[in-house]
mmCIF file of C-alpha atoms in Angstrom:
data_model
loop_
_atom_site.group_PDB
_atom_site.id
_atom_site.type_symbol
_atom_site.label_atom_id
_atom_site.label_comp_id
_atom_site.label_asym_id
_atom_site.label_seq_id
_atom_site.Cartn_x
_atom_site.Cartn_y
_atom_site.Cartn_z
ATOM 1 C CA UNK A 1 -12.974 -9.761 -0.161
ATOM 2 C CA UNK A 2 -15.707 -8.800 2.068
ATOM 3 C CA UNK A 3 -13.060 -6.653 4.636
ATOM 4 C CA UNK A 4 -12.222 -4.482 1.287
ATOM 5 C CA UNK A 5 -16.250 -4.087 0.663
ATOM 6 C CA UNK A 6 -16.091 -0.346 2.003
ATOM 7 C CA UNK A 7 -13.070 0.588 0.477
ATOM 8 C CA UNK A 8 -14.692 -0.557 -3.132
ATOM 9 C CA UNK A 9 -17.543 1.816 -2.670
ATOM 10 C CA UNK A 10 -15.339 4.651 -1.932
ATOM 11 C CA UNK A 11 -13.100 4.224 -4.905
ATOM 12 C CA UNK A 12 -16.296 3.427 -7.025
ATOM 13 C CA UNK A 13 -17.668 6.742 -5.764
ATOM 14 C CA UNK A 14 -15.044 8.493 -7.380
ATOM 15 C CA UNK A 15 -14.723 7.225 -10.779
ATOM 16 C CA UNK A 16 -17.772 9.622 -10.645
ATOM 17 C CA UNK A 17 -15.725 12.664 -9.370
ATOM 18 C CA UNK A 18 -13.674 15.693 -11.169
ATOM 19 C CA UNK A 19 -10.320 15.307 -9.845
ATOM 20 C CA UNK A 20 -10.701 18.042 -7.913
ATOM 21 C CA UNK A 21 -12.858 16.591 -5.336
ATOM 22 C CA UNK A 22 -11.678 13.368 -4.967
ATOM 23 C CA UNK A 23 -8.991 14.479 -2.099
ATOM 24 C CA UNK A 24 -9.843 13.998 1.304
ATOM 25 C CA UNK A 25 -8.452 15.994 3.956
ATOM 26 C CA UNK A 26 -11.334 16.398 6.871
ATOM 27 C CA UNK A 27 -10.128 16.741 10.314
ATOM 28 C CA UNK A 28 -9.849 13.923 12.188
ATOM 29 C CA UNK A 29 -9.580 12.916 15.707
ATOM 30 C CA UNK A 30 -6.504 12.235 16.772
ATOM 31 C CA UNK A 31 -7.470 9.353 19.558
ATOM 32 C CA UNK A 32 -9.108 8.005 16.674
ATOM 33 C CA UNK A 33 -7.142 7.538 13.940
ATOM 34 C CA UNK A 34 -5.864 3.750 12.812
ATOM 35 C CA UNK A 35 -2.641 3.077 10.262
ATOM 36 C CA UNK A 36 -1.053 0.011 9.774
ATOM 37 C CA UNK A 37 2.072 -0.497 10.252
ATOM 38 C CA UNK A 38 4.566 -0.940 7.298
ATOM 39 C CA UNK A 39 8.112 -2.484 8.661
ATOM 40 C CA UNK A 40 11.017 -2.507 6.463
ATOM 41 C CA UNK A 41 13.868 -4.310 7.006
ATOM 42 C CA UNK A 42 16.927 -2.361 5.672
ATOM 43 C CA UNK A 43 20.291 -3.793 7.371
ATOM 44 C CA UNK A 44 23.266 -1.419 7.202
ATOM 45 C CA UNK A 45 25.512 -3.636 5.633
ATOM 46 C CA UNK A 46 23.618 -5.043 3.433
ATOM 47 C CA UNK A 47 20.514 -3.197 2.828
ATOM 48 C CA UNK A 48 17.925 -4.433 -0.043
ATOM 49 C CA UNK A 49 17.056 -3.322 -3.247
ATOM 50 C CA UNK A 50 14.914 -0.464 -3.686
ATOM 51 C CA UNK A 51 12.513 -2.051 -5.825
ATOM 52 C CA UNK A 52 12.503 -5.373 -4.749
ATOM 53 C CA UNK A 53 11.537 -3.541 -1.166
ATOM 54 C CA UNK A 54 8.218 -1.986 -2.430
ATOM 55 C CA UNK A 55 7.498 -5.010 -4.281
ATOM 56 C CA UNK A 56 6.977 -6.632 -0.710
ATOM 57 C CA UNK A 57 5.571 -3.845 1.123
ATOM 58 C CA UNK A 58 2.935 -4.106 -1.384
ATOM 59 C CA UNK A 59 2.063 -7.542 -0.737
ATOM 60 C CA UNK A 60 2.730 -7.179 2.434
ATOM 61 C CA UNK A 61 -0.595 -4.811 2.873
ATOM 62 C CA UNK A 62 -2.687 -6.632 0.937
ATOM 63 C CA UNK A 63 -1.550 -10.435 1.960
ATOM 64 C CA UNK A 64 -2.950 -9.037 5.514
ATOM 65 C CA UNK A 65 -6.035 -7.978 4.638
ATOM 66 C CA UNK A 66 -6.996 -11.157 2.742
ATOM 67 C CA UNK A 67 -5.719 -13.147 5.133
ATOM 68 C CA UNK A 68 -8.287 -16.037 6.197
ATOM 69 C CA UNK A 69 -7.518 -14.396 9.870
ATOM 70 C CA UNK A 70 -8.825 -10.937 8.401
ATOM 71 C CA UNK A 71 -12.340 -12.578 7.322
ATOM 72 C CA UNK A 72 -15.504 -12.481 9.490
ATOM 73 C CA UNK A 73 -15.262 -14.113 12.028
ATOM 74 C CA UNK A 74 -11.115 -14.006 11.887
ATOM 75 C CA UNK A 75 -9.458 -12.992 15.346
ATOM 76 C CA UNK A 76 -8.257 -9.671 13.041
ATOM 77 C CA UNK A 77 -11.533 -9.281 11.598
ATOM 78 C CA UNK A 78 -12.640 -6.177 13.687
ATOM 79 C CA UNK A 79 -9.147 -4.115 13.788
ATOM 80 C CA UNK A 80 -8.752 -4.848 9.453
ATOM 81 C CA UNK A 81 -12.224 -3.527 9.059
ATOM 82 C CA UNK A 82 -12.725 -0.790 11.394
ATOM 83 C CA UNK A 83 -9.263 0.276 9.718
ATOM 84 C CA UNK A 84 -10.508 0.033 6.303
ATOM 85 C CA UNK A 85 -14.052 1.808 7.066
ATOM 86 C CA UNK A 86 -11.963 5.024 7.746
ATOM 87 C CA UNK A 87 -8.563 5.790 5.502
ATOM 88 C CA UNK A 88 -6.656 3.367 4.929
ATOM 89 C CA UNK A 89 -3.559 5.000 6.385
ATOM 90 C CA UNK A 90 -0.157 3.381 6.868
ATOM 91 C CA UNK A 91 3.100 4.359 8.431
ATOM 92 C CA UNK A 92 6.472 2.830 7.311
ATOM 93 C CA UNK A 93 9.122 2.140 9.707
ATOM 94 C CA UNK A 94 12.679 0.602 9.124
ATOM 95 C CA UNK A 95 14.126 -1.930 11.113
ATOM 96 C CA UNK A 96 17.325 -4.270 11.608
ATOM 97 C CA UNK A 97 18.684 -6.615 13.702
ATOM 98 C CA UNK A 98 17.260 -7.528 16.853
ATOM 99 C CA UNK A 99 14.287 -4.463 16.420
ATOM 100 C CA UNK A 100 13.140 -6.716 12.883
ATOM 101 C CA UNK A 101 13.412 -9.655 15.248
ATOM 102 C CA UNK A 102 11.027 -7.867 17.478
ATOM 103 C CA UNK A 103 8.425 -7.279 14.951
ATOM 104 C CA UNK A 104 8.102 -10.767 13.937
ATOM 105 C CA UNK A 105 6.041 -11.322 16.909
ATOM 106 C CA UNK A 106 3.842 -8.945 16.514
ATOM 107 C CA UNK A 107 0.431 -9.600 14.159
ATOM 108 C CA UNK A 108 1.007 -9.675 10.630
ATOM 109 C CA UNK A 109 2.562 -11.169 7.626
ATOM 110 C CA UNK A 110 6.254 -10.757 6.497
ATOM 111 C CA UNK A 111 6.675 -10.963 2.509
ATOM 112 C CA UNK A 112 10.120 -11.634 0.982
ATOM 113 C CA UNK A 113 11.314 -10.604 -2.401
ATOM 114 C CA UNK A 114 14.467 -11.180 -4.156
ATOM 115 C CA UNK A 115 16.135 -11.179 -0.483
ATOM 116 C CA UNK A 116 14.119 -7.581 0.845
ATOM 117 C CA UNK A 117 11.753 -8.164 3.514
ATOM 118 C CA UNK A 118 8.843 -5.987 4.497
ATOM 119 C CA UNK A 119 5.899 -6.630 7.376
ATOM 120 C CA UNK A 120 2.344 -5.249 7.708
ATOM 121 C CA UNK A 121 1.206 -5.067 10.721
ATOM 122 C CA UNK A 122 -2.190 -5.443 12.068
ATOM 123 C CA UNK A 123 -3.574 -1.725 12.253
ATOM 124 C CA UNK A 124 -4.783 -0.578 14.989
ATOM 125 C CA UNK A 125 -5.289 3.294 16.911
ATOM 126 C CA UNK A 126 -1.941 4.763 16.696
ATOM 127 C CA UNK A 127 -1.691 6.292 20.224
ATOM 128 C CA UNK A 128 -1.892 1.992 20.645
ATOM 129 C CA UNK A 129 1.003 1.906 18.217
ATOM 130 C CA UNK A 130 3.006 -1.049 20.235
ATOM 131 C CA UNK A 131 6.382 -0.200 22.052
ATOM 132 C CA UNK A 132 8.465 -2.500 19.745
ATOM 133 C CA UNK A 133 7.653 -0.214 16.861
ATOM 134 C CA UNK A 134 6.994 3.036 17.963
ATOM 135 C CA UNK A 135 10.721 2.928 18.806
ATOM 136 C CA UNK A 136 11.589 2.158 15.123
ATOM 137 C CA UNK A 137 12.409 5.433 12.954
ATOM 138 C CA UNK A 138 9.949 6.893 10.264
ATOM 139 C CA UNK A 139 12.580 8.627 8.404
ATOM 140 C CA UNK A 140 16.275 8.631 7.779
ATOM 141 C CA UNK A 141 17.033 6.206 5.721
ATOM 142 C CA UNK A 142 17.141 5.924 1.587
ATOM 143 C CA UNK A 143 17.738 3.460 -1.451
ATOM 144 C CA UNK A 144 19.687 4.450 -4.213
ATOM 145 C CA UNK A 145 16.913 3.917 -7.686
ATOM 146 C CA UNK A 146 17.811 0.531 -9.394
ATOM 147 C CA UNK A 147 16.622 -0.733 -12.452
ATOM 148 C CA UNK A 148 14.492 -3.634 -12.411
ATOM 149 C CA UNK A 149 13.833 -4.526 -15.823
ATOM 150 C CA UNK A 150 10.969 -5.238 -17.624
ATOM 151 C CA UNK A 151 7.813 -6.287 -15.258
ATOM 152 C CA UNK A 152 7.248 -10.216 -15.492
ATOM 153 C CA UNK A 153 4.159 -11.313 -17.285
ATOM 154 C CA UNK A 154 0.837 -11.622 -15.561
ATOM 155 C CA UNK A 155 1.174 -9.723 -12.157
ATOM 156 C CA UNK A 156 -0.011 -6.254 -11.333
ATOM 157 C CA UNK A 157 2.515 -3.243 -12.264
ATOM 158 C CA UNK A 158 2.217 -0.718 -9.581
ATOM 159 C CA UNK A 159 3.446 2.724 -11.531
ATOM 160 C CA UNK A 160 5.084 5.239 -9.206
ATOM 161 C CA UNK A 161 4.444 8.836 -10.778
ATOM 162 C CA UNK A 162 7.588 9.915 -12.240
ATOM 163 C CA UNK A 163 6.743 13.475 -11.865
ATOM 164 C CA UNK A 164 6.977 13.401 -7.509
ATOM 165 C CA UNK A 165 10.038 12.065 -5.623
ATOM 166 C CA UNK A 166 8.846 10.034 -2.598
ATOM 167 C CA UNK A 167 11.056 8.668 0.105
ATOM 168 C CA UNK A 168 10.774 4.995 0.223
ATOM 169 C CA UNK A 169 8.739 5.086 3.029
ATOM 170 C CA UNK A 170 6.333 6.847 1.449
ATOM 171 C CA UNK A 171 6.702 4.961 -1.611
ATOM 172 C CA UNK A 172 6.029 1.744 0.681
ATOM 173 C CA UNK A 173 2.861 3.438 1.987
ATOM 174 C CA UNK A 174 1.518 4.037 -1.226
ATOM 175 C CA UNK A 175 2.026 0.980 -3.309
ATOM 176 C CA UNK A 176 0.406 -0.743 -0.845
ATOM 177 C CA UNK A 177 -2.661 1.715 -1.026
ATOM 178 C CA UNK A 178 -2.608 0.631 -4.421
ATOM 179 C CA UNK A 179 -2.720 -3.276 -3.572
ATOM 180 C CA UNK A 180 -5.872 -2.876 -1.699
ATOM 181 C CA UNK A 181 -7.738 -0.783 -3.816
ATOM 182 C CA UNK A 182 -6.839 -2.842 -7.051
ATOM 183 C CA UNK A 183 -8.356 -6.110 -5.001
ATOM 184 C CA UNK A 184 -11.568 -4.045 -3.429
ATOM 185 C CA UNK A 185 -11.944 -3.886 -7.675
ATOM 186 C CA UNK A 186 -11.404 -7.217 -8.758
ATOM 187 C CA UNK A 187 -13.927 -9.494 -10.135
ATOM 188 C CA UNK A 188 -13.525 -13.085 -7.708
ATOM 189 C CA UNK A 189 -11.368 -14.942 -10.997
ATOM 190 C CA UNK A 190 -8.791 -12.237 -11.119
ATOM 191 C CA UNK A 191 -8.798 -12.191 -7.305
ATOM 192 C CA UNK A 192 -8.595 -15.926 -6.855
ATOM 193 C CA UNK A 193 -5.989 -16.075 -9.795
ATOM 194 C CA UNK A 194 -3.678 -13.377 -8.164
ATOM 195 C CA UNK A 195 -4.220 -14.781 -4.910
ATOM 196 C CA UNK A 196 -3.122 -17.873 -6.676
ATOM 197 C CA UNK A 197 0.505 -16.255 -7.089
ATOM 198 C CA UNK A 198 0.824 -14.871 -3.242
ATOM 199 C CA UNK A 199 -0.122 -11.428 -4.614
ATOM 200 C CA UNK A 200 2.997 -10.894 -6.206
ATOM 201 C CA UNK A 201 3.646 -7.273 -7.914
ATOM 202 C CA UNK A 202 5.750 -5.396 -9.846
ATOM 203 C CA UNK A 203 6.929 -2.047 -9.220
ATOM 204 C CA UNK A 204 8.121 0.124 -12.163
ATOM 205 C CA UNK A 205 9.288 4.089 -12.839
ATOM 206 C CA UNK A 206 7.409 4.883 -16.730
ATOM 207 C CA UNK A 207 8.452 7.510 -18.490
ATOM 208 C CA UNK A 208 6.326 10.826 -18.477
ATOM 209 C CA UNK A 209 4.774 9.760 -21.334
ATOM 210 C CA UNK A 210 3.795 6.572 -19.985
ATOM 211 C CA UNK A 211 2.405 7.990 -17.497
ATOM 212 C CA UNK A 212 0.870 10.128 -19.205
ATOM 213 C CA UNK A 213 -0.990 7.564 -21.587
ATOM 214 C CA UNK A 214 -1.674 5.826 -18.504
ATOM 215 C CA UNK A 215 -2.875 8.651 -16.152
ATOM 216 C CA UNK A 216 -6.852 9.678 -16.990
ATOM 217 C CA UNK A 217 -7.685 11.860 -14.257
ATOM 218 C CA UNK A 218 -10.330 13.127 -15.949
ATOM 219 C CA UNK A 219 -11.736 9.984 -16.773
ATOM 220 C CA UNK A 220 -10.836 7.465 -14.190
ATOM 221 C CA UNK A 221 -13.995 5.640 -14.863
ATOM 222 C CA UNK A 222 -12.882 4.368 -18.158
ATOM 223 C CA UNK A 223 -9.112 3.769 -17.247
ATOM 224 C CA UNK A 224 -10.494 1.201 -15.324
ATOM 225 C CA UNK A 225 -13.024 -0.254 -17.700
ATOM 226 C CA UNK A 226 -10.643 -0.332 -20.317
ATOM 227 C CA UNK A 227 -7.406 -0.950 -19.024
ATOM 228 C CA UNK A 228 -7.720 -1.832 -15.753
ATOM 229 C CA UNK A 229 -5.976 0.819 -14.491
ATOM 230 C CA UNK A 230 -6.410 2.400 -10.835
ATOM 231 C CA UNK A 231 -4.725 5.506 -9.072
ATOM 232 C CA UNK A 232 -4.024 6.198 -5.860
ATOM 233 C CA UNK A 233 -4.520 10.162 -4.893
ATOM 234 C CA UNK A 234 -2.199 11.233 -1.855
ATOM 235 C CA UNK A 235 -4.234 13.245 1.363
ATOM 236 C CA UNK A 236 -1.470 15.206 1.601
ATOM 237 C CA UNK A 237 -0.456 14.677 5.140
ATOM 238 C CA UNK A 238 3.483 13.695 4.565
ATOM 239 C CA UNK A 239 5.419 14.954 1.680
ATOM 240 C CA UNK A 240 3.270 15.096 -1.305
ATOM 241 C CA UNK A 241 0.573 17.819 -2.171
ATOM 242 C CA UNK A 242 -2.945 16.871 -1.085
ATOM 243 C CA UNK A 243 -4.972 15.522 -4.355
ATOM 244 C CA UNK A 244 -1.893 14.103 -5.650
ATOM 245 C CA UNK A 245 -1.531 10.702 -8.117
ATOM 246 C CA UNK A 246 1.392 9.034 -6.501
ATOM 247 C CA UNK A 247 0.833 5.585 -7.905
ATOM 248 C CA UNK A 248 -1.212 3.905 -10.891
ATOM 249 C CA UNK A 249 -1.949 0.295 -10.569
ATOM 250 C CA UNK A 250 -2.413 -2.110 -13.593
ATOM 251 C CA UNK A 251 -4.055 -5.348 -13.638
#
């Protein structure tokens, strides 16, 4: 857990906050700035389901960073941690055919679910970004919603606000914000347990007045005391309104 160590003190910073400061939008410099990459596979005849694609772009992100590669002395140790010092920014990118094919050889772990595929990539400066995906589109393409079920027993529920629409690129970005700041929070046995089950997830659409119940913004301190509960607030840079809950994540 030690790569997430930064990114626990910024959360835990704050649960202190009024909502109204917690959004970040500082200038940054562009030569500077790291994202990893999010690569979903979507095939145009058969593309995946909508939610079974989240559900492995957020283990995608977080199966990286707690990969035994990502710990000190890992060969990813210093791009993984100089990302996570900063924002922990991602870009999604879709991919088929022989461009997916490509992207397997680059850094990073593939995660399957229910037959959808998604890829982290190592992050790195994105004027870097490697040819074989800065060729890949950001946009374009969309999943019809789909309806999931119940969430199994046991596994994080990542809940995606029901109040914003997100593309699912966005949506892939976010949940898997939500992956890494629900393990910076984790005591070791819940970490080692979920760890235990490849970091599986479940991605679910509440109600509004789930969310609602679930969403204490002005109390996110004891939303995570007593229920375990962590949100993910949006910079604003794509899409959604800076300061923005996009995504609530339940232990």
């Amino acid at each position: 857990m030690t790569v997430l160590r930064p990114l626990a003190a910024r959360y835990g910073s704050w649960l202190n906050l009024p909502a109204a400061d917690t959004a970040d939008t500082s200038d940054e410099d562009s030569e500077r700035v790291r994202a990893m990459p999010v690569i979903l596979r979507i095939e145009r005849a058969t593309p995946p389901g909508r939610t079974a694609l989240l559900e492995a772009a957020a283990t995608a992100a977080i199966a990286l960073c707690l990969d035994e590669r990502a710990a000190p002395g890992g060969e990813w140790h210093e791009e993984v941690a100089c990302w996570v010092d900063g924002r922990i920014r991602k870009v999604a990118r879709r991919a088929r055919g022989a461009h997916w094919a490509a992207v397997q050889r680059l850094p990073g772990v593939t995660v399957e679910v229910a037959g959808a595929q998604a890829r982290a990539l190592l992050p790195g400066r994105i004027v870097d970004t490697p040819r074989e995906v800065g060729r890949l589109q950001i946009s374009g393409s969309e999943l019809p919603a789909d309806e999931p079920g119940p969430a199994p027993e046991g596994v994080p529920v990542l809940w995606l606000n029901p109040g914003i629409t997100m593309s699912v690129g966005k949506a892939a970005a976010q949940v898997g914000h939500a992956t890494m700041i629900l393990a910076a929070l984790l005591d070791a046995a819940r970490l080692a347990r979920w760890a235990g089950q490849g970091y599986r997830c479940a991605v679910r659409a509440p109600t509004p007045g789930e969310w609602a119940e679930l969403c204490s913004v002005d109390d996110p301190a004891t939303a995570w005391r007593e229920r375990s509960v962590v949100a993910v607030r949006d910079a604003g840079f794509t899409e959604i309104a800076p300061g923005t809950i996009t995504v609530l994540a339940q232990y």
